[in-house]
Coordinates of C-alpha atoms (C1' of nucleotides) in Angstrom, one line a residue:
Chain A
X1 CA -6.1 17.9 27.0
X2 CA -5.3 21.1 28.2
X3 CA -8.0 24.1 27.6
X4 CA -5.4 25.9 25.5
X5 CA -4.6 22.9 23.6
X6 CA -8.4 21.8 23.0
X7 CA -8.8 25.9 21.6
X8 CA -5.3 25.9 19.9
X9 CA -7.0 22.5 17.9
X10 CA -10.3 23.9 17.5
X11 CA -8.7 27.2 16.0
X12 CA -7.0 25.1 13.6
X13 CA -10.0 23.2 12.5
X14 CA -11.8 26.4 12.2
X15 CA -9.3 28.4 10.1
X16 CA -8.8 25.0 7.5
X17 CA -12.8 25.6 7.2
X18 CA -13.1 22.0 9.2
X19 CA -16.8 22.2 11.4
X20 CA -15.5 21.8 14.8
X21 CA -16.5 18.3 16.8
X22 CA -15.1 16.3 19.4
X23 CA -13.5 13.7 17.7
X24 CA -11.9 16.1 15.0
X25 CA -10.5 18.1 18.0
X26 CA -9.4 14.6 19.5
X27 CA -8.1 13.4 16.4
X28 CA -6.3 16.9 15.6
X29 CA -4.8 17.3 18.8
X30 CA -3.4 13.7 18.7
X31 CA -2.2 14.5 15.0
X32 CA -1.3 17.8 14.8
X33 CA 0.0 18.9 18.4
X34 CA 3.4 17.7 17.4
X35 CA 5.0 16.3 14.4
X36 CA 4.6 12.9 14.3
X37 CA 4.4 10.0 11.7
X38 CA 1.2 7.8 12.6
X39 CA -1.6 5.1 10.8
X40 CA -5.0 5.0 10.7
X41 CA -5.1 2.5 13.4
X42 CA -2.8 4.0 15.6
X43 CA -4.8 7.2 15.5
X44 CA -7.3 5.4 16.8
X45 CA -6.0 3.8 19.6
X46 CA -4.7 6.9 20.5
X47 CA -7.8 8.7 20.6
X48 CA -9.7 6.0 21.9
X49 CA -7.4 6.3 25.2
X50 CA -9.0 9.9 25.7
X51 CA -12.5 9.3 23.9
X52 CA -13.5 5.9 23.5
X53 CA -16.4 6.4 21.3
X54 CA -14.8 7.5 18.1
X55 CA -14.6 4.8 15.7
X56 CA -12.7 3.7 13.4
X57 CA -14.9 4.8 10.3
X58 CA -14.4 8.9 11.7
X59 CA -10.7 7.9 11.8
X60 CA -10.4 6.9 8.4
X61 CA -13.0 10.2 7.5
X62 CA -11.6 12.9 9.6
X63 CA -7.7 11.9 8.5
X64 CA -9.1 12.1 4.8
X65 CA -10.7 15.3 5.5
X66 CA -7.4 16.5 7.0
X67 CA -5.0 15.9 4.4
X68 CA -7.8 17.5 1.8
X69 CA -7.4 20.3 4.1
X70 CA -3.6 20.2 4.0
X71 CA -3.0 19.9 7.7
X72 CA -1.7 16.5 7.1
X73 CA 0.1 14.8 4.2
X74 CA 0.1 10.7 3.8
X75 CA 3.0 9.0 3.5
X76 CA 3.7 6.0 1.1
X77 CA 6.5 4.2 2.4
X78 CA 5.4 0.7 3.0
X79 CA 3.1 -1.6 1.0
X80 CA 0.9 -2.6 4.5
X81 CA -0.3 1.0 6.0
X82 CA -0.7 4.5 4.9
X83 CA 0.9 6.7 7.4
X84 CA 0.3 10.1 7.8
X85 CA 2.7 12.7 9.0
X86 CA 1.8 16.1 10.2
X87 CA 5.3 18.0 9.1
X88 CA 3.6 19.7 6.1
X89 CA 6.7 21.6 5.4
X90 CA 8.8 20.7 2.4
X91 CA 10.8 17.8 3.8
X92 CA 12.3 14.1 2.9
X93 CA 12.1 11.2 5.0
X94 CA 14.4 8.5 6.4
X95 CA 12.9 5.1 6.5
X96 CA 13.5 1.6 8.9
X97 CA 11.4 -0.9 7.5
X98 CA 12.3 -3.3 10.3
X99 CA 11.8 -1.2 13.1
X100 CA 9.3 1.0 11.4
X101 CA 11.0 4.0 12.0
X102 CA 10.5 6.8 10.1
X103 CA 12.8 10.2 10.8
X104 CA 11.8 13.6 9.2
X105 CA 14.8 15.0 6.8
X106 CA 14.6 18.6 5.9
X107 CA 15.0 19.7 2.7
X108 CA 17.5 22.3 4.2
X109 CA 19.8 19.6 4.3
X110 CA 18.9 17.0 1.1
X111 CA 18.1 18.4 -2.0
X112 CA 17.3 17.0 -5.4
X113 CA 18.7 18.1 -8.4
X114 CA 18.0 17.9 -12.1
X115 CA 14.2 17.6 -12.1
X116 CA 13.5 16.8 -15.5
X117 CA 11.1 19.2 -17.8
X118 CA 7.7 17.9 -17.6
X119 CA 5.4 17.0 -20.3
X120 CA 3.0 19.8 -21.0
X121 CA -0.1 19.5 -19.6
X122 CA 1.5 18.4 -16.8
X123 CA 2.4 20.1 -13.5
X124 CA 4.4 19.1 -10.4
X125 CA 2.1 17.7 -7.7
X126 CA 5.4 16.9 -5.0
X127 CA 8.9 15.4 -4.8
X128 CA 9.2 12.6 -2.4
X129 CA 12.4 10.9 -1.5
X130 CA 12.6 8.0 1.0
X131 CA 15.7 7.1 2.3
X132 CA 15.9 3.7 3.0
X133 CA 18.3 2.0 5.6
X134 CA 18.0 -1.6 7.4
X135 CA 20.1 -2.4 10.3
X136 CA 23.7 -3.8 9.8
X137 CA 24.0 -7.2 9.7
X138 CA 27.3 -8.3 11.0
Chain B
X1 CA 7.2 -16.8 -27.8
X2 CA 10.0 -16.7 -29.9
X3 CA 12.5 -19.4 -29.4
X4 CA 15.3 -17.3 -28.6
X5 CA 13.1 -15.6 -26.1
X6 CA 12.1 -19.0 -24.6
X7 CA 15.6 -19.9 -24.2
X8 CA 16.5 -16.2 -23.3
X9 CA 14.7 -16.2 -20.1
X10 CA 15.4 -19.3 -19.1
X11 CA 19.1 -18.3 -18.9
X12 CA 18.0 -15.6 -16.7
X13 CA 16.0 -17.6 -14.5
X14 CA 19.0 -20.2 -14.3
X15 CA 21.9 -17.4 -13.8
X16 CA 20.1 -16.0 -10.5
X17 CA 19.4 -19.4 -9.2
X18 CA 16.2 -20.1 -10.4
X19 CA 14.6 -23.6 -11.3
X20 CA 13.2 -23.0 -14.5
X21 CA 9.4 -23.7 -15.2
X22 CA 6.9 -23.0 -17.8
X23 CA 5.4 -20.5 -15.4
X24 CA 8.4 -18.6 -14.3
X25 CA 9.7 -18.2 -17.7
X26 CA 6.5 -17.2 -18.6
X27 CA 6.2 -14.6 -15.8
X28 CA 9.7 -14.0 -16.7
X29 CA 8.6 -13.3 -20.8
X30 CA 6.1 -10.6 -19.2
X31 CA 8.7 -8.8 -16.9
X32 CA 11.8 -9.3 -18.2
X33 CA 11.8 -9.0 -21.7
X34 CA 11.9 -5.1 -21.3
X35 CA 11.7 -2.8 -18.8
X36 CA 7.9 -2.1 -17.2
X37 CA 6.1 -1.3 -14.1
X38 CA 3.4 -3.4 -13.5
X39 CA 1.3 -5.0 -10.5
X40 CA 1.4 -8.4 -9.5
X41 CA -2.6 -8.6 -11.2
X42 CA -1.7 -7.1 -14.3
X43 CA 1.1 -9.5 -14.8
X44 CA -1.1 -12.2 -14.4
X45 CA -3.2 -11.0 -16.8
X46 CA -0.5 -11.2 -19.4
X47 CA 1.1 -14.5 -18.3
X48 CA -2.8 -16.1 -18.8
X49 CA -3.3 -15.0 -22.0
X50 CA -0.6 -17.6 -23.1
X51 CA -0.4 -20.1 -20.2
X52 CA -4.0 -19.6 -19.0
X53 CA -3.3 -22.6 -16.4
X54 CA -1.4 -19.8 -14.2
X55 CA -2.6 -18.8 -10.7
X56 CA -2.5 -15.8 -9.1
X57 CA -0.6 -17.7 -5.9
X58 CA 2.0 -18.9 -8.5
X59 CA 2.7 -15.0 -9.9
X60 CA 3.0 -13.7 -6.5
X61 CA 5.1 -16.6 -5.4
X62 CA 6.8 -15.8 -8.5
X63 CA 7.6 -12.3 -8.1
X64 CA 8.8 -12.4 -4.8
X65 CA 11.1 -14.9 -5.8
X66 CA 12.4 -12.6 -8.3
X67 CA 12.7 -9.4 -6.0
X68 CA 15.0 -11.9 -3.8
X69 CA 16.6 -12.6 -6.6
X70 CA 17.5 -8.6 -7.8
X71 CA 15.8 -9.7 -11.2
X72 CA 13.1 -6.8 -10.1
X73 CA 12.7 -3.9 -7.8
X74 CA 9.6 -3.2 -5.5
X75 CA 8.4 -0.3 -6.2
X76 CA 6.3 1.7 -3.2
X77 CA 3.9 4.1 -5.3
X78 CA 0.4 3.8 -4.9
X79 CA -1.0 2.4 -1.7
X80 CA -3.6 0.5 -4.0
X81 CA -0.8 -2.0 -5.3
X82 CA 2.7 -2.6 -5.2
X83 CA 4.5 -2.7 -8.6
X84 CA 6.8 -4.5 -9.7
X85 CA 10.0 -2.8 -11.8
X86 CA 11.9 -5.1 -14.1
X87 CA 14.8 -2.0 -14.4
X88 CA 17.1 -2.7 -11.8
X89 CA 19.5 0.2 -12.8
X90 CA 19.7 2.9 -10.5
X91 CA 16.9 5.4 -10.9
X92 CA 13.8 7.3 -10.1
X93 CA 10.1 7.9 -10.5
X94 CA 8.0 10.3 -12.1
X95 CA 4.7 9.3 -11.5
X96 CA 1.0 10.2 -13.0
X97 CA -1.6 9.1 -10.0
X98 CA -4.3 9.9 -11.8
X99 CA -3.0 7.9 -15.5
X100 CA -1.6 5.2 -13.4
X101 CA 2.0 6.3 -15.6
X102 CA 5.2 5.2 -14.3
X103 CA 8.1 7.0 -16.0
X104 CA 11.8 6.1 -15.4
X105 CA 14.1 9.1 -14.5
X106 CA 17.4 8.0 -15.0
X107 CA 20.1 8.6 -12.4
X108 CA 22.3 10.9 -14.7
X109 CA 19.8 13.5 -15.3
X110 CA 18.6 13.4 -11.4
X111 CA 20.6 13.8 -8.3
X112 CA 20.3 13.5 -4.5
X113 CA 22.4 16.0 -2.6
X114 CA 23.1 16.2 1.0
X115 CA 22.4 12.5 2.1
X116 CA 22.4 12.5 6.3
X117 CA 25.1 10.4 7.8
X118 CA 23.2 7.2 9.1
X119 CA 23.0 6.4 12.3
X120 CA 25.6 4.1 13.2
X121 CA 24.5 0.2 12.9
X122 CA 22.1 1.5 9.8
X123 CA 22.9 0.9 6.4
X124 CA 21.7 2.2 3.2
X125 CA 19.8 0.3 1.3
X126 CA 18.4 2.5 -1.3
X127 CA 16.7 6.2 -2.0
X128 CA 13.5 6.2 -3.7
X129 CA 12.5 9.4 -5.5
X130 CA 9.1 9.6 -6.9
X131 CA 8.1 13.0 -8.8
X132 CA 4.1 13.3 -8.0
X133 CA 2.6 14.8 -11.2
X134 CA -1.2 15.3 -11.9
X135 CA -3.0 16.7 -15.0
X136 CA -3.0 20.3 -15.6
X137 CA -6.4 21.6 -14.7
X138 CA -6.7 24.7 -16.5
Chain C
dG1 C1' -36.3 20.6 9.7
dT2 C1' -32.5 20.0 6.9
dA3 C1' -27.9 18.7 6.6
dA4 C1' -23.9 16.9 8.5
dT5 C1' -21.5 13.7 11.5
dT6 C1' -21.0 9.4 13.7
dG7 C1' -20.8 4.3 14.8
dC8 C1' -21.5 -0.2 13.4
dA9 C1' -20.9 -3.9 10.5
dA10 C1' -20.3 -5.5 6.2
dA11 C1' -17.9 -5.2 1.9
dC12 C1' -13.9 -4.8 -0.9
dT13 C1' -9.1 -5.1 -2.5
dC14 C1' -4.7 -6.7 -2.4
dT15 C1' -1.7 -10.1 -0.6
dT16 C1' -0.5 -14.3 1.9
dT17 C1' -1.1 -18.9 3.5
dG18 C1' -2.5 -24.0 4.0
dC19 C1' -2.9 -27.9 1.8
dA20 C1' -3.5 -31.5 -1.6
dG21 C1' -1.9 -33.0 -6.0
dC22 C1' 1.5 -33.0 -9.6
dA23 C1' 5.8 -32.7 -11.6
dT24 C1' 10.8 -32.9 -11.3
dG25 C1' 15.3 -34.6 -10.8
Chain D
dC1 C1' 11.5 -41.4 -3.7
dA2 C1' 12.0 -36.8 -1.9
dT3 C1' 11.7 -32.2 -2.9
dG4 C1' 9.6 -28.5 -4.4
dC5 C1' 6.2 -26.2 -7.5
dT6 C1' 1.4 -25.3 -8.6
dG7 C1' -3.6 -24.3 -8.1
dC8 C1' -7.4 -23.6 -5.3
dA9 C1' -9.8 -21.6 -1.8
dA10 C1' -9.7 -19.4 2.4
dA11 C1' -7.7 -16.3 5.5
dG12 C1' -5.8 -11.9 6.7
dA13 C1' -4.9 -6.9 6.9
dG14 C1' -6.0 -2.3 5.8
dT15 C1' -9.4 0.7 4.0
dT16 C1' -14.0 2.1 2.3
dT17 C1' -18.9 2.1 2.2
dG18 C1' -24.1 1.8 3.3
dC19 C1' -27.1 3.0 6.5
dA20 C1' -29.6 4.2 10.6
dA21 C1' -29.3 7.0 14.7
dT22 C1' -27.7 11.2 16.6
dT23 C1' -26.3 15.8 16.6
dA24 C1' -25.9 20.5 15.1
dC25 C1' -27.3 24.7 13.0

DNA sequence: GTAATTGCAAACTCTTTGCAGCATG
DNA sequence: CATGCTGCAAAGAGTTTGCAATTAC
């Protein structure tokens, strides 16, 4: 990690009110450096490459603490992980189950219409939309 | 069980293909005999409270079986269960996290504009839109 | 020194699987 | 008789939790 990136992630931390550690700078910078669509475990074999002492309990914590914090949002796509993506912008998402690919859609692009009113006492949380494609069988 | 439900859902079973047991029709009775959301426990819940000798191997055999056999939708909500939606008509979510509610939006009053081309050798297998609602805390 | 954070291992939940016995055609 | 369906129990995967040790303020 770069020293701008480690302060870039440590800024981040700082301004969602997140006390500032190793692993939740490791975890942020393998999370939040780029958009990217990732599970618990694979968080943790990707921070384990740089810092092998983070276990996977602080995975599990830290990405809990990050989407309470709103620097990440988890996906629910498929019945065997959570993923978590880090795009926090208003967006849709394009889903391979076979390949486990999962593309980013803007919501420039798709848009849903026709919300229907909702009940009182109730209030919109977020609109999800998963496109889902398989390969084409010939 | 009514007679003509009994007889009912083993037509069903027997038009998609299905050898017809007590337990699938049962199963069947539970899901099919109007449209619901519910998880693979919950319907064996239901199914034991009339064929008690019902195992929860059997209902999840069960249900897959009837997702192959487009007699009901699996629906990717809640990463605590999967659900199981006996309408098979095009439509959408509006979901309650906190309730555990499960609301049908049909696909007259709700649209999705603006789908991306797939890339080629993908095909479209189906959108899922689920509207994430929460209580109003005042 | 008090509180927060971490690692480890065990616990927990949902779902799947292996296998023996039973039923079915 | 051969196939396939069922129940039971165990296995498996992902996630959460309890707790003691460490670190931080």
């Amino acid at each position: 990690m770069t020293p701008s990136t480690m302060r870039e992630m440590a800024d981040i931390l700082r301004n969602a009110g997140i006390p500032v550690t190793l692993q939740r700078v490791e975890i942020a910078r393998v999370m939040l450096s780029q958009h990217t669509h990732l599970s618990a475990d694979q968080v943790l074999a990707k921070v384990q490459q740089s810092v092998p002492e983070t276990s996977r309990a602080t995975v599990y914590n830290t990405l809990r603490l990050f989407r309470e914090k709103k620097l990440v949002r988890e996906l629910i796509v498929d019945p065997e992980r959570i993923v978590f993506d880090s795009n926090t912008d208003p967006h849709y998402h394009l889903y391979n189950a076979e390949q486990g690919t999962l593309i980013d859609v803007s919501a420039d692009e798709l848009q849903v219409v026709g919300l229907p009113d909702l009940p009182p006492g109730l209030q919109l949380d977020e609109v999800d939309v998963i496109i889902r494609v398989r390969d084409r069988k010939p």
